Amino acid sequence: MTKVYLRPRPLADSEQGDEVVEYVVEDRGIRVVNASKHFKNFTGILSMTNSEAYTQAISPLVPAMLAGSTSCCFAYGHTNSGKTHTIFGYGDELGMCQRLLQDLFEQSDGGLLMQVRFYELYNSKVFDLLNNRQPGFVRQDGDGTIHVRSTTTMGPNGEVLTQSLHAGYADSANAVIDIIRKGKSIRAEGTSELHHQSSRSHAVLELEIVTPALAQSRQEVALAQARVVPLGKARDDLYIAIQSQLYTFVNGKHTLSGVQPTQEDQDNLNKLQAQVDTAEAEVTAKKERVIAEKAKYPGGMFVLVDLAGAEYMGEGLARTPQERKEAREINSSLLALKECIRAQSQDHVAATTLSAWVLAEEDLAVVEQSFLLRRTEVTEHNAHRPEEKQIAALDITVHDTVGLQMTNAKCDLHENPAYILFVSRCEVASVQMLLEVSVICMFKYEHKNLSIC
């Protein structure tokens, strides 16, 4: 089931006295006064306060997370529409993540251990916000699963370790919030046309309920996988050396050399293969233990994503080359997200579009999805082109799986900032969301039809 909420943003201090949009709440939607514009098929209208918005949209998913489900919530929309304020709060006002953590620990039976991963996608690169912004990498394994990995490190016995991003652990809401605060302090920020502290990256916060045994089991999997790598390399190097002796290159052709591998080489190859088999069997056993530990305590996961704001790309805007690059990267990645959501709504994702990052490892099995569409007031402060001071007419159709269709929309989002807060709940223990980096700007103002799903 898909839900769509509308949430007006109050005027900022710098906008006081500007013209605002008047609207009337009607059945499952709103009507814009004096404009004959309708926003249809909304589940409800959210309060301007984070506490009431949380109670209506996020709080109902807490019991499901405690029971083992996975939820995802992301804020999407234009710069200065209040996405970061909603997810992380501002000043004394708590955001969705702080309120979620307080609810989780209050509603649990005690002894809750929270695993936290926090990273950002900035200019198509991943940075770990819990490890001093160390770069991460996107990798796809042999099974087709995409992983966000940390930089390669050395283990206690000289093993080459390639594992997930740094994880923090805490057993109280305040301790988790402190971890998040430290990560948020090093997130990339910059200046946009509307905001001097604008988020210039997509921030991903993963909150997972774990046990000490589960955390230890996952670490053991990483160590076991690290032991496979050097053994596999040694085996492959020896195999290539043996094969290179069997052939010779003469007159542009490979022909048999007549040389046979020595018994010693063959014995060494067999020995290395046996060691690889043993190491891979150990990895399998460690993974099975992870599954067993997860089954003992089916804690869920909640992923919160604060996307960077869609940027104005009009001519004449004062920007540095770096700011223009950031704007292009932001808009192109948001377009890619739109395409991934569109593909998921059709029960498939084209292989050619999967080139960015994933929030977790399991297949997407969404049971409930909620979209919150937030639209700020149109003000003189936000209007760059007086001749385009018109309210977008949005006909919104809610799809059964994933979708929010906006048709007949005059693309004046540069003056009508909006964002979507997407909430999904899964019956599996993790959720997969794909973001592909593209090079096409998200909004082309001359288009008469704009699809964002």
Coordinates of C-alpha atoms in Angstrom, one line a residue:
M1 CA 0.0 0.0 0.0
T2 CA 1.3 3.4 -0.9
K3 CA 0.6 6.5 1.1
V4 CA 1.2 10.1 0.1
Y5 CA 1.2 13.0 2.6
L6 CA 1.4 16.7 2.0
R7 CA 3.3 18.9 4.5
P8 CA 3.5 22.7 4.2
R9 CA 6.7 24.3 5.4
P10 CA 6.4 27.5 7.5
L11 CA 8.0 30.7 6.3
A12 CA 11.6 31.3 7.3
D13 CA 12.5 34.5 9.0
S14 CA 13.9 35.9 5.8
E15 CA 10.6 35.1 4.0
Q16 CA 8.3 36.9 6.4
G17 CA 6.0 39.2 4.5
D18 CA 6.4 37.3 1.2
E19 CA 3.4 36.0 -0.6
V20 CA 2.3 32.5 0.3
V21 CA 0.1 29.9 -1.2
E22 CA -3.3 29.5 0.4
Y23 CA -4.9 26.0 0.3
V24 CA -8.0 24.2 1.6
V25 CA -7.8 20.7 2.9
E26 CA -10.3 18.5 1.1
D27 CA -11.0 14.8 1.0
R28 CA -7.6 13.0 0.5
G29 CA -6.1 16.1 -1.0
I30 CA -5.9 19.9 -1.1
R31 CA -7.2 22.7 -3.3
V32 CA -5.1 25.8 -3.9
V33 CA -7.2 28.9 -3.4
N34 CA -7.6 31.3 -6.4
A35 CA -5.6 29.0 -8.7
S36 CA -8.0 26.1 -9.5
K37 CA -5.2 23.7 -8.7
H38 CA -5.7 20.4 -7.0
F39 CA -3.3 18.0 -5.3
K40 CA -5.1 14.7 -5.3
N41 CA -5.0 11.3 -3.7
F42 CA -3.0 12.2 -0.6
T43 CA -3.3 10.1 2.5
G44 CA -3.3 13.1 4.7
I45 CA -1.8 16.5 5.5
L46 CA 1.1 16.5 7.9
S47 CA 1.6 19.0 10.7
M48 CA 4.4 21.6 10.4
T49 CA 5.9 20.3 13.6
N50 CA 8.3 17.3 13.4
S51 CA 6.7 15.6 16.4
E52 CA 3.3 15.4 14.9
A53 CA 4.6 14.5 11.5
Y54 CA 6.6 11.7 13.1
T55 CA 3.6 10.4 15.0
Q56 CA 1.5 10.2 11.8
A57 CA 4.0 8.8 9.3
I58 CA 7.0 7.1 11.0
S59 CA 5.8 5.9 14.4
P60 CA 3.5 3.2 13.1
L61 CA 6.5 1.4 11.7
V62 CA 8.3 1.0 15.0
P63 CA 6.6 -2.2 16.1
A64 CA 7.3 -3.8 12.7
M65 CA 11.0 -3.0 13.1
L66 CA 11.1 -4.4 16.6
A67 CA 9.5 -7.6 15.1
G68 CA 12.2 -7.9 12.4
S69 CA 11.0 -5.9 9.4
T70 CA 13.0 -3.4 7.5
S71 CA 11.9 0.1 6.7
C72 CA 13.3 2.8 4.6
C73 CA 12.6 6.5 4.7
F74 CA 14.1 9.1 2.5
A75 CA 13.5 12.8 2.0
Y76 CA 13.7 14.0 -1.5
G77 CA 13.1 17.4 -3.1
H78 CA 14.4 20.8 -3.8
T79 CA 17.1 22.7 -2.0
N80 CA 15.7 24.6 1.0
S81 CA 12.5 22.5 1.3
G82 CA 13.4 21.2 4.8
K83 CA 14.6 17.7 4.1
T84 CA 17.5 17.7 6.5
H85 CA 15.4 19.5 9.1
T86 CA 12.9 16.7 8.9
I87 CA 15.3 13.8 9.0
F88 CA 17.9 15.1 11.5
G89 CA 16.1 18.0 13.2
Y90 CA 17.5 21.5 13.8
G91 CA 18.4 23.1 17.1
D92 CA 16.1 21.9 19.8
E93 CA 13.6 20.3 17.4
L94 CA 14.2 16.6 17.1
G95 CA 14.1 15.0 13.6
M96 CA 12.7 11.7 12.5
C97 CA 15.8 9.7 13.4
Q98 CA 16.0 11.0 17.0
R99 CA 12.3 10.4 17.6
L100 CA 12.6 6.9 16.0
L101 CA 15.5 6.0 18.3
Q102 CA 13.6 7.2 21.4
D103 CA 10.6 5.1 20.5
L104 CA 12.6 2.0 19.7
F105 CA 14.4 2.0 23.0
E106 CA 11.2 2.9 25.0
Q107 CA 9.1 0.1 23.3
S108 CA 11.8 -2.6 23.5
D109 CA 11.9 -5.1 26.3
G110 CA 15.4 -3.8 27.3
G111 CA 18.9 -4.9 26.3
L112 CA 18.6 -3.4 22.8
L113 CA 21.8 -3.0 20.9
M114 CA 21.8 -0.7 17.9
Q115 CA 24.3 -1.0 15.0
V116 CA 24.8 2.3 13.2
R117 CA 26.3 2.9 9.7
F118 CA 26.4 6.4 8.3
Y119 CA 27.8 7.4 5.0
E120 CA 27.3 9.9 2.2
L121 CA 27.4 9.8 -1.6
Y122 CA 29.2 13.0 -2.8
N123 CA 30.1 13.6 -6.4
S124 CA 29.4 9.9 -7.2
K125 CA 31.8 8.8 -4.5
V126 CA 31.0 7.1 -1.1
F127 CA 32.5 8.5 2.1
D128 CA 32.2 6.9 5.6
L129 CA 30.9 9.5 8.0
L130 CA 31.8 7.3 11.0
N131 CA 35.4 6.8 9.9
N132 CA 36.6 10.4 9.3
R133 CA 35.1 10.5 5.8
Q134 CA 37.3 7.7 4.6
P135 CA 36.4 6.7 1.0
G136 CA 34.3 3.6 0.4
F137 CA 33.7 1.6 -2.7
V138 CA 30.8 0.0 -4.5
R139 CA 31.4 -3.6 -5.4
Q140 CA 29.2 -6.4 -7.0
D141 CA 30.0 -9.9 -5.9
G142 CA 29.6 -13.2 -7.9
D143 CA 26.0 -13.5 -6.8
G144 CA 25.1 -10.1 -8.3
T145 CA 24.7 -8.5 -4.8
I146 CA 26.1 -4.9 -4.6
H147 CA 28.0 -4.0 -1.5
V148 CA 29.2 -0.7 -0.1
R149 CA 32.7 -1.5 1.2
S150 CA 35.3 0.3 3.3
T151 CA 38.9 0.8 2.3
T152 CA 41.1 -2.3 2.4
T153 CA 42.8 -2.9 5.7
M154 CA 45.2 -5.5 7.2
G155 CA 43.9 -8.0 9.8
P156 CA 45.7 -9.1 13.0
N157 CA 47.6 -11.9 11.1
G158 CA 48.4 -9.9 8.0
E159 CA 45.1 -10.8 6.2
V160 CA 43.8 -8.4 3.6
L161 CA 40.4 -7.3 4.9
T162 CA 37.6 -5.9 2.7
Q163 CA 34.5 -5.4 4.8
S164 CA 31.5 -3.2 5.2
L165 CA 31.7 0.4 6.2
H166 CA 32.6 1.2 9.8
A167 CA 29.8 0.4 12.3
G168 CA 29.1 2.0 15.6
Y169 CA 27.3 0.2 18.5
A170 CA 25.2 1.7 21.3
D171 CA 22.7 0.5 23.8
S172 CA 20.8 3.7 24.4
A173 CA 19.0 6.3 22.3
N174 CA 21.3 9.1 23.5
A175 CA 24.4 7.2 22.7
V176 CA 23.2 6.4 19.1
I177 CA 22.2 10.1 18.6
D178 CA 25.7 11.1 19.7
I179 CA 27.2 8.8 17.1
I180 CA 24.9 10.3 14.4
R181 CA 25.8 13.9 15.5
K182 CA 29.5 13.3 15.1
G183 CA 29.0 11.8 11.6
K184 CA 26.7 14.6 10.5
S185 CA 29.3 17.2 11.6
I186 CA 31.6 16.1 8.8
R187 CA 29.0 15.8 6.1
A188 CA 29.6 17.8 2.9
E189 CA 27.8 21.1 3.0
G190 CA 28.0 24.1 0.7
T191 CA 26.1 27.1 -0.6
S192 CA 23.2 27.0 -3.0
E193 CA 21.1 29.8 -4.3
L194 CA 18.6 29.4 -1.5
H195 CA 20.7 28.0 1.4
H196 CA 24.1 28.8 2.8
Q197 CA 24.3 25.4 4.7
S198 CA 22.9 23.2 1.9
S199 CA 23.5 19.5 2.0
R200 CA 25.7 18.7 -1.0
S201 CA 25.6 14.9 -0.6
H202 CA 23.1 12.1 -0.2
A203 CA 23.4 10.9 3.4
V204 CA 22.4 7.3 4.3
L205 CA 21.9 6.3 7.9
E206 CA 21.4 2.6 8.7
L207 CA 20.0 1.6 12.0
E208 CA 19.9 -2.1 12.7
I209 CA 18.9 -4.0 15.9
V210 CA 21.6 -6.6 16.6
T211 CA 23.0 -8.7 19.3
P212 CA 26.7 -8.9 20.4
A213 CA 26.8 -12.5 19.0
L214 CA 25.5 -11.3 15.6
A215 CA 28.0 -8.5 15.4
Q216 CA 30.8 -10.9 16.3
S217 CA 29.6 -13.4 13.7
R218 CA 29.6 -10.9 10.9
Q219 CA 33.2 -9.9 11.8
E220 CA 34.2 -13.5 11.7
V221 CA 32.7 -13.8 8.2
A222 CA 34.9 -10.9 7.1
L223 CA 38.0 -12.5 8.5
A224 CA 37.2 -15.8 6.9
Q225 CA 36.7 -14.2 3.5
A226 CA 40.0 -12.4 3.9
R227 CA 41.8 -15.7 4.3
V228 CA 40.4 -16.9 1.0
V229 CA 41.9 -14.1 -1.0
P230 CA 45.6 -14.8 -0.7
L231 CA 45.0 -18.6 -1.1
G232 CA 43.0 -18.1 -4.2
K233 CA 45.6 -15.7 -5.7
A234 CA 48.4 -18.2 -5.0
R235 CA 46.4 -21.0 -6.7
D236 CA 45.6 -18.9 -9.7
D237 CA 49.2 -17.7 -10.1
L238 CA 50.5 -21.2 -10.0
Y239 CA 47.9 -22.4 -12.5
I240 CA 48.7 -19.7 -14.9
A241 CA 52.4 -20.5 -14.6
I242 CA 51.8 -24.1 -15.4
Q243 CA 49.6 -23.4 -18.3
S244 CA 52.1 -20.9 -19.8
Q245 CA 54.6 -23.7 -19.9
L246 CA 52.3 -25.9 -22.0
Y247 CA 52.1 -23.6 -24.9
T248 CA 54.6 -21.5 -27.0
F249 CA 53.9 -18.6 -29.3
V250 CA 55.4 -19.0 -32.7
N251 CA 54.6 -17.1 -35.9
G252 CA 51.6 -15.5 -34.3
K253 CA 50.1 -18.7 -33.1
H254 CA 49.9 -20.6 -29.8
T255 CA 51.1 -24.2 -30.1
L256 CA 51.8 -27.0 -27.7
S257 CA 55.3 -26.8 -26.4
G258 CA 55.6 -30.4 -25.4
V259 CA 56.6 -29.5 -21.9
Q260 CA 54.7 -31.2 -19.1
P261 CA 54.1 -29.8 -15.6
T262 CA 56.3 -31.3 -13.0
Q263 CA 54.8 -33.5 -10.3
E264 CA 55.9 -31.0 -7.7
D265 CA 53.9 -28.2 -9.4
Q266 CA 50.9 -30.4 -9.8
D267 CA 51.0 -31.4 -6.1
N268 CA 51.4 -27.8 -5.0
L269 CA 48.4 -26.8 -7.2
N270 CA 46.3 -29.6 -5.6
K271 CA 47.4 -28.5 -2.2
L272 CA 46.5 -24.9 -2.8
Q273 CA 43.1 -26.0 -4.2
A274 CA 42.4 -28.0 -1.1
Q275 CA 43.3 -25.0 1.1
V276 CA 40.9 -22.8 -0.9
D277 CA 38.1 -25.3 -0.6
T278 CA 38.7 -25.5 3.2
A279 CA 38.7 -21.7 3.5
E280 CA 35.6 -21.3 1.4
A281 CA 33.8 -24.0 3.5
E282 CA 34.7 -21.9 6.6
V283 CA 33.2 -18.8 5.0
T284 CA 30.0 -20.8 4.3
A285 CA 29.9 -22.0 7.9
K286 CA 30.4 -18.5 9.3
K287 CA 27.6 -17.2 7.1
E288 CA 25.3 -19.9 8.3
R289 CA 26.1 -18.9 11.9
V290 CA 25.2 -15.3 11.0
I291 CA 21.8 -16.6 9.8
A292 CA 21.4 -18.6 12.9
E293 CA 22.2 -15.7 15.2
K294 CA 19.8 -13.5 13.2
A295 CA 17.0 -16.0 13.7
K296 CA 17.5 -16.0 17.4
Y297 CA 16.7 -12.3 17.6
P298 CA 14.9 -11.0 14.5
G299 CA 15.8 -7.4 15.0
G300 CA 14.9 -5.2 12.1
M301 CA 16.5 -2.3 10.2
F302 CA 15.5 1.3 9.5
V303 CA 17.3 3.2 6.8
L304 CA 17.0 6.9 6.6
V305 CA 18.2 8.8 3.6
D306 CA 18.5 12.6 3.4
L307 CA 19.0 13.2 -0.3
A308 CA 20.7 16.4 -1.5
G309 CA 18.3 19.0 -2.8
A310 CA 17.5 19.2 -6.5
E311 CA 19.3 22.2 -7.9
Y312 CA 18.5 25.1 -10.1
M313 CA 20.3 24.9 -13.4
G314 CA 19.2 28.2 -14.9
E315 CA 21.5 30.6 -16.6
G316 CA 22.9 33.5 -14.8
L317 CA 23.1 31.9 -11.4
A318 CA 26.3 32.9 -9.5
R319 CA 28.2 29.6 -9.0
T320 CA 31.8 28.5 -8.7
P321 CA 32.9 25.6 -11.0
Q322 CA 32.8 23.3 -7.9
E323 CA 29.2 24.3 -7.2
R324 CA 28.1 23.7 -10.8
K325 CA 29.7 20.3 -10.7
E326 CA 27.9 19.5 -7.4
A327 CA 24.6 20.6 -8.9
R328 CA 25.0 18.4 -11.9
E329 CA 26.0 15.4 -9.8
I330 CA 23.0 15.9 -7.5
N331 CA 20.4 16.3 -10.3
S332 CA 21.8 13.4 -12.3
S333 CA 21.8 11.0 -9.3
L334 CA 18.2 12.1 -8.4
L335 CA 17.1 11.3 -12.0
A336 CA 18.7 7.9 -11.6
L337 CA 16.8 7.3 -8.3
K338 CA 13.6 8.1 -10.1
E339 CA 14.4 5.6 -12.8
C340 CA 15.2 2.9 -10.2
I341 CA 11.9 3.5 -8.4
R342 CA 10.1 3.4 -11.7
A343 CA 11.8 0.1 -12.6
Q344 CA 10.9 -1.4 -9.1
S345 CA 7.3 -0.4 -9.7
Q346 CA 7.4 -2.6 -12.8
D347 CA 9.0 -5.5 -10.8
H348 CA 12.3 -5.3 -12.6
V349 CA 15.5 -3.3 -12.7
A350 CA 17.4 -3.0 -15.9
A351 CA 20.9 -4.4 -15.5
T352 CA 22.3 -1.5 -17.4
T353 CA 21.1 1.0 -14.8
L354 CA 22.6 -0.6 -11.7
S355 CA 25.9 1.2 -11.2
A356 CA 25.8 2.9 -7.8
W357 CA 25.1 1.9 -4.3
V358 CA 22.9 -0.3 -2.2
L359 CA 21.6 0.1 1.4
A360 CA 21.5 -3.5 2.3
E361 CA 22.0 -7.0 0.8
E362 CA 18.7 -8.7 0.4
D363 CA 16.2 -8.6 -2.4
L364 CA 13.6 -5.9 -2.1
A365 CA 10.3 -7.4 -0.8
V366 CA 8.2 -4.3 0.0
V367 CA 5.0 -4.9 1.9
E368 CA 4.1 -1.3 2.6
Q369 CA 5.5 1.9 1.1
S370 CA 4.6 5.5 2.1
F371 CA 5.6 8.6 0.2
L372 CA 5.4 11.9 1.9
L373 CA 5.3 14.8 -0.5
R374 CA 6.3 18.1 1.1
R375 CA 5.7 21.3 -0.8
T376 CA 6.9 24.6 0.6
E377 CA 5.1 27.9 0.1
V378 CA 5.8 29.9 -3.0
T379 CA 7.4 33.1 -1.9
E380 CA 8.9 36.1 -3.6
H381 CA 12.2 35.0 -2.0
N382 CA 12.2 31.8 -4.0
A383 CA 10.9 33.1 -7.3
H384 CA 13.7 33.6 -9.7
R385 CA 11.5 34.4 -12.7
P386 CA 8.4 36.6 -12.1
E387 CA 6.8 35.4 -15.3
E388 CA 6.7 31.9 -14.0
K389 CA 5.0 32.6 -10.7
Q390 CA 2.5 29.8 -11.2
I391 CA 1.5 26.9 -9.0
A392 CA 2.2 23.5 -10.5
A393 CA -0.9 21.5 -11.3
L394 CA -0.2 18.0 -10.1
D395 CA -2.4 15.0 -10.7
I396 CA -1.0 12.3 -8.5
T397 CA -1.9 8.7 -9.1
V398 CA -0.9 6.2 -6.3
H399 CA 0.3 2.8 -7.6
D400 CA 0.0 -0.5 -5.7
T401 CA 3.7 -1.3 -5.5
V402 CA 5.9 1.8 -5.9
G403 CA 4.9 5.0 -7.5
L404 CA 4.0 8.6 -7.4
Q405 CA 3.0 9.9 -10.8
M406 CA 2.9 13.6 -11.5
T407 CA 1.3 14.6 -14.8
N408 CA 0.5 17.9 -16.4
A409 CA 3.0 19.5 -14.1
K410 CA 4.4 22.9 -15.2
C411 CA 8.0 22.4 -14.2
D412 CA 8.4 25.4 -12.0
L413 CA 10.0 23.4 -9.1
H414 CA 12.7 26.0 -9.0
E415 CA 10.2 28.2 -7.2
N416 CA 8.0 25.5 -5.7
P417 CA 10.4 23.4 -3.7
A418 CA 8.9 20.0 -2.7
Y419 CA 10.2 16.8 -1.3
I420 CA 9.1 13.2 -1.0
L421 CA 9.6 11.3 2.2
F422 CA 9.5 7.7 1.2
V423 CA 8.8 5.1 3.9
S424 CA 8.7 1.4 3.2
R425 CA 8.3 -1.7 5.3
C426 CA 9.6 -5.1 4.4
E427 CA 9.0 -8.6 5.8
V428 CA 12.7 -9.4 5.1
A429 CA 15.5 -8.3 7.4
S430 CA 17.0 -5.8 5.0
V431 CA 16.0 -3.6 2.1
Q432 CA 17.8 -3.0 -1.2
M433 CA 17.6 0.4 -2.9
L434 CA 19.6 1.2 -6.0
L435 CA 20.8 4.6 -7.0
E436 CA 22.5 4.9 -10.4
V437 CA 24.7 7.8 -11.3
S438 CA 23.6 9.4 -14.6
V439 CA 24.6 12.5 -16.5
I440 CA 21.2 13.8 -17.4
C441 CA 19.7 16.8 -15.5
M442 CA 16.6 15.8 -13.6
F443 CA 14.3 18.7 -14.5
K444 CA 13.9 20.2 -18.0
Y445 CA 11.7 23.2 -17.5
E446 CA 10.2 23.1 -21.0
H447 CA 8.7 19.6 -20.4
K448 CA 4.9 19.7 -19.9
N449 CA 4.8 16.2 -18.3
L450 CA 7.0 15.3 -15.3
S451 CA 7.2 11.8 -13.9
I452 CA 8.9 11.3 -10.6
C453 CA 8.2 7.6 -10.1

